[in-house]
XYZ file of C-alpha atoms in Angstrom:
701
model
C 118.942 146.655 117.213
C 119.740 148.400 113.947
C 117.173 150.839 112.431
C 115.021 149.513 109.599
C 114.472 152.077 106.782
C 111.630 150.015 105.315
C 109.124 151.493 107.781
C 109.454 154.962 106.175
C 108.766 153.513 102.734
C 105.670 151.800 104.076
C 104.411 155.015 105.644
C 104.967 156.991 102.419
C 103.037 154.424 100.387
C 100.181 154.466 102.886
C 99.898 158.280 102.863
C 99.869 158.308 99.055
C 97.031 155.794 99.004
C 95.055 157.836 101.535
C 95.486 160.993 99.469
C 94.193 159.308 96.316
C 91.237 157.903 98.241
C 90.326 161.358 99.558
C 90.178 162.821 96.038
C 87.626 160.254 94.847
C 85.666 159.676 98.054
C 83.502 162.816 97.878
C 81.399 162.067 94.757
C 81.038 158.415 95.718
C 79.730 159.267 99.183
C 77.317 161.828 97.751
C 75.839 159.221 95.386
C 75.661 156.625 98.151
C 73.608 159.006 100.329
C 71.018 159.246 97.529
C 70.508 155.477 97.387
C 67.204 154.204 98.755
C 67.239 150.519 97.785
C 69.264 147.724 96.233
C 68.031 145.584 93.357
C 69.534 142.320 92.085
C 69.597 141.330 88.433
C 67.464 138.311 89.470
C 65.340 137.998 92.641
C 66.538 134.454 93.423
C 68.937 131.895 91.993
C 68.803 128.119 91.520
C 71.975 126.348 90.433
C 73.388 122.846 90.371
C 76.774 122.209 91.967
C 79.483 123.382 89.581
C 77.221 125.746 87.639
C 77.650 129.532 87.419
C 75.415 132.440 86.493
C 75.787 136.222 86.133
C 74.606 138.127 89.206
C 74.807 141.862 89.769
C 73.351 144.249 92.343
C 72.539 147.895 91.643
C 71.743 150.827 93.917
C 68.710 152.950 92.977
C 67.689 156.465 94.024
C 64.165 157.589 94.853
C 63.369 158.020 91.134
C 64.428 154.462 90.350
C 67.601 155.537 88.549
C 70.727 153.372 88.849
C 73.574 155.081 90.716
C 76.621 154.196 88.655
C 79.459 155.481 90.851
C 78.680 153.628 94.092
C 80.217 150.284 94.975
C 77.928 147.623 96.364
C 79.641 144.942 98.442
C 78.470 141.403 97.605
C 79.333 138.540 99.976
C 78.704 134.820 99.443
C 79.055 132.209 102.214
C 82.520 130.694 101.998
C 82.635 127.061 100.959
C 79.074 127.042 99.659
C 78.970 129.785 97.013
C 81.573 131.890 95.252
C 80.968 135.384 93.847
C 83.634 137.073 91.765
C 83.515 139.747 89.068
C 79.741 139.534 88.721
C 79.556 135.734 88.499
C 78.005 133.467 91.138
C 79.195 129.837 91.319
C 77.616 126.963 93.262
C 79.817 124.794 95.476
C 77.647 123.029 98.066
C 74.070 121.729 98.022
C 71.570 123.571 100.216
C 69.613 126.771 100.699
C 71.946 129.754 100.998
C 71.953 133.538 100.787
C 74.062 136.111 99.006
C 74.133 139.387 100.950
C 74.656 142.756 99.267
C 75.318 145.902 101.305
C 75.901 149.596 100.622
C 77.260 151.963 103.245
C 75.616 155.390 102.871
C 77.734 157.473 105.234
C 76.057 160.478 106.903
C 73.140 162.752 105.906
C 73.240 166.562 105.653
C 72.903 166.918 109.430
C 75.803 164.592 110.090
C 73.636 161.718 111.317
C 74.619 158.235 110.234
C 72.436 156.600 107.585
C 71.632 152.928 107.932
C 73.405 150.835 105.314
C 71.222 149.290 102.634
C 71.047 145.487 102.653
C 69.658 142.995 100.156
C 69.455 139.239 100.709
C 69.284 137.069 97.603
C 68.122 133.470 98.195
C 70.166 130.825 96.396
C 69.187 127.176 96.068
C 71.925 124.739 95.089
C 70.951 121.279 93.884
C 72.819 118.265 92.597
C 73.161 117.792 88.847
C 71.567 114.664 87.391
C 73.353 111.342 87.801
C 74.753 110.230 84.432
C 76.249 106.834 85.283
C 76.823 104.323 88.075
C 79.707 101.968 88.760
C 79.628 98.878 91.001
C 82.820 97.700 92.675
C 83.614 95.141 95.390
C 84.675 96.571 98.732
C 86.884 93.516 99.321
C 88.777 92.825 96.046
C 90.761 89.611 95.859
C 88.147 87.366 97.415
C 85.418 85.210 95.890
C 81.806 84.594 96.885
C 81.071 81.121 98.271
C 77.841 79.657 99.594
C 77.187 80.687 103.208
C 79.609 83.628 102.938
C 79.239 87.350 102.280
C 80.811 89.877 99.929
C 80.403 93.615 100.159
C 79.799 95.906 97.198
C 79.695 99.670 96.758
C 78.352 101.866 93.977
C 79.687 105.206 92.813
C 77.490 107.755 91.052
C 78.909 110.289 88.580
C 77.513 113.420 86.982
C 77.944 114.229 83.303
C 81.051 116.336 84.013
C 82.754 113.407 85.748
C 82.318 114.716 89.291
C 81.118 112.228 91.873
C 77.850 112.406 93.830
C 78.507 111.813 97.525
C 76.124 109.455 99.352
C 73.745 108.676 96.476
C 70.405 107.078 97.348
C 70.986 103.518 96.129
C 68.474 100.733 95.537
C 70.087 97.250 95.339
C 68.555 94.126 93.819
C 69.663 90.764 92.442
C 68.361 88.826 89.453
C 68.186 85.327 91.014
C 67.449 85.377 94.754
C 67.802 81.580 94.890
C 71.505 81.970 93.932
C 72.350 85.022 96.092
C 70.638 87.713 98.124
C 71.500 91.370 98.620
C 70.491 93.813 101.358
C 69.965 97.579 101.240
C 73.680 98.191 101.961
C 75.051 96.136 99.074
C 75.932 93.044 101.139
C 75.634 89.931 98.953
C 75.213 86.450 100.537
C 75.819 83.275 98.546
C 72.875 80.815 98.686
C 73.769 78.111 96.106
C 76.399 77.635 93.427
C 75.564 79.438 90.206
C 75.681 82.733 88.325
C 73.469 85.782 88.695
C 73.508 89.558 88.262
C 73.806 92.317 90.862
C 71.891 95.526 90.111
C 71.831 99.016 91.565
C 69.654 102.043 90.699
C 69.985 105.724 91.597
C 68.442 108.825 90.034
C 66.825 106.816 87.235
C 70.149 105.234 86.196
C 70.982 101.516 86.556
C 74.239 99.536 86.615
C 74.757 95.768 86.669
C 77.592 93.406 87.578
C 77.863 89.617 86.993
C 78.166 87.628 90.235
C 79.285 84.002 90.547
C 78.712 81.882 93.642
C 81.007 78.881 94.275
C 80.177 75.933 96.547
C 81.971 76.193 99.893
C 84.070 73.017 100.313
C 84.333 70.847 103.410
C 87.285 72.384 105.197
C 88.890 73.572 108.423
C 89.932 77.117 109.297
C 93.387 77.815 110.717
C 94.321 81.070 112.468
C 97.904 82.234 112.975
C 99.616 85.433 114.033
C 101.942 86.470 111.249
C 105.603 86.932 112.089
C 105.398 85.698 115.695
C 105.481 82.536 117.766
C 102.703 82.013 120.270
C 100.199 84.638 121.437
C 102.714 87.467 121.884
C 105.075 89.290 119.574
C 108.467 87.587 119.904
C 107.744 86.948 123.574
C 107.175 90.622 124.464
C 103.991 91.862 126.145
C 101.243 93.179 123.875
C 100.375 96.772 124.739
C 97.512 99.040 123.799
C 98.308 100.586 120.419
C 100.350 97.584 119.214
C 99.150 96.287 115.849
C 98.928 92.491 115.533
C 98.459 90.830 112.140
C 96.449 87.592 111.986
C 96.079 85.290 109.014
C 93.178 82.868 108.441
C 93.663 79.946 106.026
C 90.825 77.712 104.840
C 92.051 74.153 104.135
C 89.976 71.515 102.342
C 90.297 68.489 100.105
C 91.370 70.694 97.210
C 94.128 72.408 99.196
C 93.871 75.966 100.503
C 91.294 78.550 99.451
C 93.019 81.969 99.815
C 90.125 83.740 98.098
C 87.581 82.722 100.755
C 86.084 85.850 102.390
C 86.969 86.005 106.095
C 84.758 87.839 108.581
C 86.839 89.247 111.452
C 85.671 90.263 114.919
C 87.294 91.079 118.255
C 85.950 91.485 121.750
C 87.244 92.090 125.253
C 86.314 88.981 127.237
C 87.817 90.045 130.565
C 88.487 93.522 131.926
C 90.040 95.128 134.974
C 87.975 97.025 137.537
C 89.197 100.455 136.322
C 87.960 99.715 132.794
C 84.623 98.197 133.748
C 81.822 99.473 131.523
C 84.253 100.874 128.943
C 83.547 100.418 125.197
C 84.721 97.340 123.326
C 88.154 98.931 123.177
C 89.549 97.241 120.076
C 89.578 97.530 116.301
C 90.153 94.770 113.782
C 90.386 95.281 110.026
C 91.448 92.680 107.449
C 93.142 90.631 110.141
C 94.951 93.582 111.742
C 94.064 94.107 115.404
C 94.761 96.972 117.819
C 93.484 97.456 121.377
C 92.692 100.798 123.012
C 91.982 99.458 126.514
C 93.935 96.811 128.487
C 92.253 93.464 129.025
C 91.847 89.942 127.706
C 90.800 89.853 124.058
C 89.447 87.248 121.678
C 90.043 87.566 117.923
C 87.609 85.482 115.874
C 87.855 84.560 112.168
C 84.798 83.142 110.363
C 84.278 81.677 106.887
C 80.701 80.449 106.559
C 80.206 77.780 109.265
C 83.957 77.514 110.023
C 85.548 79.500 112.858
C 88.914 79.869 114.556
C 89.970 82.119 117.408
C 92.904 83.361 119.479
C 92.767 84.688 123.075
C 95.528 86.907 124.506
C 96.257 89.606 127.085
C 96.843 93.310 126.335
C 98.665 95.554 128.820
C 98.610 99.322 129.360
C 101.023 101.120 127.008
C 102.457 103.129 129.917
C 104.505 105.795 128.127
C 103.669 108.945 130.136
C 106.669 111.104 131.050
C 106.882 114.112 133.338
C 107.254 117.486 131.631
C 108.892 120.582 133.082
C 108.880 124.143 131.767
C 112.432 125.335 131.231
C 111.996 128.751 129.631
C 109.544 131.360 128.385
C 109.875 134.608 126.412
C 106.516 136.386 126.495
C 105.343 138.480 123.561
C 103.943 141.945 124.185
C 101.228 143.552 122.116
C 101.342 141.177 119.155
C 100.628 137.585 118.184
C 103.426 135.083 117.652
C 103.125 132.834 114.583
C 105.457 130.054 113.451
C 108.925 129.248 114.798
C 112.129 127.602 113.621
C 114.902 126.440 115.958
C 118.401 125.776 114.632
C 122.081 125.558 115.446
C 123.859 128.573 114.027
C 127.147 128.495 112.158
C 128.782 129.775 115.371
C 127.685 126.636 117.265
C 125.052 128.393 119.403
C 121.322 127.686 119.234
C 118.757 130.132 117.912
C 115.072 130.492 117.155
C 113.143 132.712 114.754
C 109.445 133.520 115.127
C 106.995 135.326 112.906
C 104.208 137.627 114.024
C 100.784 139.073 113.405
C 99.711 142.590 114.351
C 103.381 143.564 114.742
C 104.030 145.673 111.625
C 105.744 142.842 109.760
C 108.418 141.800 112.255
C 110.349 138.544 112.542
C 112.071 138.067 115.892
C 115.398 136.383 116.683
C 116.184 134.602 119.950
C 119.253 132.995 121.489
C 118.053 129.687 122.977
C 121.449 128.154 123.760
C 120.331 128.157 127.384
C 116.657 127.105 127.162
C 116.130 128.420 130.689
C 117.230 131.882 129.587
C 115.636 132.631 126.192
C 116.899 136.009 124.992
C 115.278 138.031 122.202
C 118.233 139.848 120.664
C 117.157 141.214 117.264
C 114.320 141.676 114.805
C 113.834 142.342 111.124
C 110.897 144.366 109.866
C 109.569 143.643 106.393
C 106.905 145.259 104.248
C 103.888 143.192 105.260
C 101.113 142.999 107.814
C 101.861 139.367 108.661
C 104.940 137.189 108.868
C 103.220 133.825 108.928
C 106.180 131.533 108.318
C 109.896 131.454 109.011
C 112.376 128.774 107.967
C 116.125 128.138 108.127
C 118.102 126.007 105.669
C 119.373 122.678 107.056
C 122.970 123.953 106.893
C 122.073 127.117 108.838
C 123.360 129.335 106.011
C 120.218 131.383 105.443
C 116.759 132.049 106.822
C 113.499 132.966 105.092
C 110.732 135.320 106.149
C 107.377 135.092 104.374
C 105.333 138.217 103.693
C 101.599 138.820 103.485
C 99.730 142.080 103.150
C 102.574 144.140 101.668
C 101.633 147.748 100.976
C 102.580 147.398 97.291
C 100.973 143.914 97.029
C 104.341 142.524 95.945
C 104.723 140.172 98.879
C 107.375 137.591 98.132
C 110.054 136.314 100.498
C 112.852 137.979 102.416
C 116.065 135.919 102.483
C 118.265 136.501 105.526
C 122.018 135.991 105.696
C 122.809 133.963 108.833
C 126.570 133.729 108.331
C 126.738 135.574 111.648
C 123.524 134.527 113.424
C 123.971 137.243 116.050
C 123.685 139.857 113.321
C 121.071 138.645 110.825
C 120.797 140.854 107.781
C 118.621 140.904 104.685
C 120.458 139.335 101.755
C 117.728 139.741 99.141
C 113.999 140.109 98.527
C 112.370 137.985 95.843
C 108.818 138.814 94.766
C 108.625 137.961 91.057
C 105.492 135.823 90.653
C 104.870 135.980 94.423
C 102.571 138.977 94.518
C 99.491 137.467 96.168
C 100.837 136.694 99.620
C 103.363 134.067 100.707
C 101.769 132.070 103.506
C 104.389 129.310 103.795
C 107.843 128.342 102.549
C 110.142 125.320 102.644
C 113.915 125.636 102.602
C 116.556 123.149 101.485
C 120.267 123.981 101.281
C 120.082 124.957 97.612
C 116.402 125.550 96.853
C 113.499 127.457 98.326
C 109.845 126.529 97.779
C 107.596 129.578 98.219
C 103.805 129.631 98.032
C 102.168 132.228 95.819
C 98.686 133.507 96.664
C 97.603 130.064 97.867
C 97.601 128.927 94.255
C 101.020 127.435 93.457
C 104.539 127.057 94.769
C 107.526 128.635 93.072
C 110.952 126.971 93.317
C 113.992 129.258 93.623
C 117.691 128.497 93.358
C 119.268 130.040 96.474
C 122.822 128.817 95.989
C 123.636 132.536 96.015
C 121.260 134.025 98.577
C 122.094 137.518 97.339
C 120.899 136.598 93.861
C 118.039 134.032 94.057
C 116.888 132.733 90.684
C 113.598 131.266 89.453
C 113.811 127.551 88.625
C 110.274 126.242 88.139
C 106.833 126.053 89.719
C 103.928 123.684 90.254
C 100.259 124.685 90.186
C 97.707 121.930 90.754
C 94.531 122.659 88.744
C 91.394 123.845 90.570
C 93.078 123.652 93.958
C 93.940 125.981 96.838
C 97.349 125.539 98.453
C 98.330 126.083 102.089
C 101.673 124.395 102.739
C 104.445 122.298 101.174
C 107.043 119.947 102.681
C 109.816 118.267 100.688
C 111.388 114.890 101.511
C 113.697 112.762 99.363
C 112.958 114.781 96.222
C 109.177 114.548 96.653
C 107.022 117.583 97.457
C 103.930 116.972 99.580
C 101.616 119.972 99.316
C 98.554 120.450 101.513
C 95.718 121.741 99.358
C 92.548 122.004 101.466
C 89.678 120.189 99.702
C 92.007 118.533 97.184
C 93.906 116.902 100.060
C 97.557 115.971 99.523
C 99.251 116.565 96.175
C 102.469 114.598 95.654
C 104.996 115.849 93.081
C 108.369 114.469 91.988
C 110.740 117.453 92.260
C 113.994 115.539 91.921
C 113.411 112.050 93.271
C 113.391 110.831 89.676
C 111.248 107.720 90.103
C 108.446 109.407 88.159
C 110.720 111.405 85.867
C 110.620 114.645 87.823
C 113.476 117.081 88.339
C 113.761 120.360 90.201
C 113.463 122.087 86.825
C 110.513 119.950 85.648
C 108.201 118.823 88.490
C 106.013 115.802 87.677
C 102.732 114.944 89.416
C 102.793 111.567 91.190
C 99.336 111.445 92.739
C 96.755 113.346 94.750
C 94.926 111.971 97.764
C 91.681 113.478 99.015
C 91.085 113.539 102.775
C 87.722 113.263 104.541
C 87.500 116.674 106.211
C 88.334 118.804 103.161
C 90.567 121.028 105.316
C 94.074 119.714 104.684
C 96.414 122.296 106.186
C 99.825 120.675 106.756
C 101.726 117.462 106.047
C 104.857 115.817 107.425
C 106.376 112.760 105.673
C 108.091 110.378 108.099
C 109.996 107.159 107.475
C 109.312 104.880 110.458
C 112.239 102.547 111.108
C 110.213 100.680 113.713
C 107.376 99.999 111.249
C 109.462 99.963 108.058
C 106.846 102.203 106.469
C 106.637 105.715 105.067
C 103.853 107.490 106.911
C 102.401 110.818 105.861
C 100.950 112.731 108.803
C 98.401 115.292 107.588
C 96.617 117.870 109.710
C 93.380 119.811 109.440
C 92.812 123.448 110.219
C 89.164 124.240 110.916
C 88.740 127.616 112.597
C 85.239 126.874 113.834
C 83.242 124.386 115.900
C 79.955 125.286 114.250
C 77.335 122.547 114.559
C 79.081 120.733 117.423
C 77.783 120.543 120.989
C 80.642 122.818 122.123
C 80.502 125.408 119.378
C 82.718 127.954 121.127
C 82.119 131.478 122.312
C 79.599 133.724 120.533
C 81.367 136.085 118.174
C 79.166 138.857 119.538
C 81.436 138.782 122.598
C 84.313 140.033 120.459
C 86.675 138.876 117.770
C 89.462 136.511 118.793
C 91.922 138.648 116.818
C 91.399 141.744 118.955
C 92.609 142.499 122.460
C 90.163 142.931 125.299
C 88.618 146.409 125.383
C 87.647 147.293 128.982
C 85.432 150.176 127.818
C 83.192 148.062 125.594
C 83.734 144.684 127.243
C 84.489 143.089 123.867
C 87.512 141.280 122.475
C 89.961 138.956 124.139
C 87.807 135.891 123.494
C 89.715 132.601 123.016
C 89.392 131.030 119.608
C 87.807 127.589 119.274
C 88.827 125.120 116.570
C 88.414 121.533 115.455
C 90.173 119.046 113.184
C 92.651 116.209 113.669
C 95.754 114.420 112.353
C 95.195 111.813 109.637
C 97.923 109.210 109.102
C 98.397 107.688 105.651
C 100.602 104.754 104.715
C 102.555 106.300 101.816
C 105.123 103.517 101.448
C 103.874 103.182 97.883
C 102.932 106.752 96.872
C 100.854 105.435 93.988
C 98.663 103.385 96.363
C 98.328 105.359 99.610
C 96.074 104.037 102.381
C 94.554 105.839 105.351
C 95.436 103.755 108.419
C 95.223 105.833 111.592
C 94.429 109.172 113.193
C 95.240 111.283 116.221
C 92.049 113.058 117.242
C 91.626 114.916 120.516
C 88.037 115.968 121.280
C 87.184 119.687 121.480
C 90.438 120.976 119.987
C 91.841 121.605 116.516
C 95.276 120.858 115.099
C 97.892 123.177 113.689
C 101.590 122.660 112.882
C 103.604 119.636 114.023
C 106.940 117.821 113.879
C 107.931 114.125 114.024
C 111.307 112.838 115.186
C 112.520 109.565 116.727
C 109.030 108.035 116.717
C 107.544 111.001 118.568
C 104.910 113.401 117.264
C 105.240 116.950 118.612
C 101.809 118.398 117.963
C 100.651 122.005 118.289
C 96.995 121.408 119.032
C 95.883 125.051 119.310
C 93.736 125.301 122.483
C 94.718 121.701 123.307
C 98.309 122.798 123.961
C 101.517 121.123 122.870
C 101.213 117.328 122.895
C 103.917 114.663 122.578
C 102.696 111.338 121.177
C 104.345 107.920 120.781
C 104.131 106.976 117.082
C 106.409 103.943 117.209
C 105.630 100.754 115.318
C 102.772 100.123 112.931
C 99.914 102.594 113.354
C 96.192 101.890 113.269
C 93.075 103.393 114.850
C 92.947 106.557 116.989
C 96.270 107.061 118.781
C 94.564 109.276 121.360
C 92.479 106.353 122.602
C 95.455 103.968 122.853
C 97.419 105.578 125.675
C 100.102 106.813 123.274
C 100.208 110.349 124.706
C 103.553 110.918 126.429
C 102.978 114.457 127.699
C 100.617 117.418 127.330
C 101.248 121.040 128.322
C 98.769 123.904 127.977
C 100.644 127.189 127.920
C 98.964 130.392 129.081
C 99.944 133.644 130.735
C 97.930 136.390 132.459
C 99.788 139.031 130.418
C 99.288 137.225 127.112
C 97.698 138.823 124.065
C 94.553 136.937 125.032
C 95.149 136.441 128.763
C 95.179 132.927 130.230
C 94.259 131.355 126.893
C 96.201 128.515 125.270
C 96.785 128.752 121.504
C 99.845 126.723 120.445
C 100.896 127.454 116.863
C 103.954 125.272 116.208
C 106.352 122.910 118.017
C 109.862 121.631 117.290
C 112.250 119.401 119.261
C 115.860 120.569 119.544
C 118.715 119.070 121.572
C 116.607 117.499 124.295
C 114.080 120.294 124.615
C 110.790 121.062 122.913
C 110.369 124.646 121.744
C 106.939 125.903 120.792
C 105.169 129.132 119.985
C 101.895 130.099 121.598
C 100.290 132.866 119.568
C 98.934 134.436 122.763
C 101.894 134.081 125.109
C 105.148 133.803 123.157
C 108.035 131.358 122.818
C 108.341 128.489 125.311
C 110.751 125.651 126.012
C 109.906 122.474 127.924
C 111.787 119.282 128.714
C 110.609 115.711 129.121
C 112.167 114.041 132.147
C 113.524 110.565 131.284
C 111.787 107.744 133.097
C 113.627 105.667 135.641
C 112.274 102.548 133.970
C 112.595 102.029 130.225
C 109.597 102.644 127.980
C 108.917 99.416 126.034
């Protein structure tokens, strides 16, 4: 491997910083040793969500004088409070604490002085409700006698933000026309007009309600797009989505606005599934089974009912998996990977790293049973979180975080000769806060900047990349971006998914002028990654989105106590700390994005006791890096609904681990990618792996 001169520059910068620190450290330490207590500008704080207030903490000596040269560290709990530049902001309701500390070094005899600590109680409340809105849960239907409609109310504060789970009190003006329960369910009693009311926080909203007389009629139930009880004569399997349609027919014709109540139950079960849960989900006429058995789907409109009974078989998609290759890491953590065919026709992989002095590693994976690490590139950064290669294999990209000069940016690698990768250029203009992820197309590179925005570069000439444009969603934190068909899908934690036209043109966007299409908030508030996928088998555009929650706090299995050692450190035999496996949570959420302006959450893939990370979808298969849950291959063919994990859609699971791993014998899969019949994945503890699924002797339906 060729020498990398960048390491010397890094060392020089570090020594300069240490020298400057030594000049100023003496007076600061002397003042800190005189401190006897910390005092806050206010003893306690009460704020409403969204409000801010000045908050400062001073160190005093024995005479009560403020020590001006010491630096007091102030920490607020992440996700609940924010403290920056002397201002405290409220994020989440509850009773919290801000903790201030001052390290005092050693006394005149060389003994360590205990640090000073001050805890400031903070109470965060909700702001007052300013208005309420009532809306039907089931738009497009009418209320008839002997039927139900469901209503919801949304509460808003004066600034337009929404109050989650407001305490609602429902009532109705004329109980002889309709009744309402505590959940907003309205039942028609007799034909007429009345008014629905809801109160919360001293505010009231009303909505006119009309009840129509239910006609004499019959209810017909059919399965849309099929003949008979099965889909085009094929068996129905767990995970298959069936669509039923109920039509009310009376003297006046059909009544398509009649509200239909749907239910499903397993009426007969096999011995191996005895005592299992109901095993099925039905929503708006769409049915999916999780457990094999005989099922009854029932449609009801007032006193009229219709049903269909059918058999559901096991999905039966499991395939055998064999390990074909493994290149173990030594002394560092592996991060993301990218596998590609080089311009020379051979196959290669690039991985990033943590705790490896800013290295990206290059492997020849042409023979997956003999993975060979053949080169590396060191960059100025503590972490190389992400690596990508353009679809045409012309260039690669290495992201940088923690650069010594804080100018992180991206390193673009010339892959004209993949066996001898070399740095073509470094671009850091506007990318000074850490580049956590990138996305590469043949001509453009999308690079994240400080988790705040993505910058788009023209990389037609990789030796001279040029700024094109950028997109920064307001009041949002960014983790990842993926581009498909001229649309950028960025994963932005609590904001969810932000969709931007960057050249598709349907919404007027170009690569030079990105245009916002929509944003879609997700339930966990931890949106980490997204993968858009056009499903030929379902004729739908699905957006697979994944959480990243680096904690299991509050769950029955909360993980190992941090007092046993940080997951990011190796095991220390002298102290008995470190080397503790990380525990995570979170899952994959699947959104029907066929119409980006009207997305709909339809399914999930949630495995208990593990948390998701990066993933890939190809040929109706999801290749999921599920951190401690290993690499998992999932059948995502056809229409998707419910929890895929419960439906027997898992094809294979492999939990990588190695006794010589960074954390020994601990699975921690970071990313996975299929390539030419193999699945390559990186385990942050144990390196780069390749596995192969063995084709079944019988076809998978």
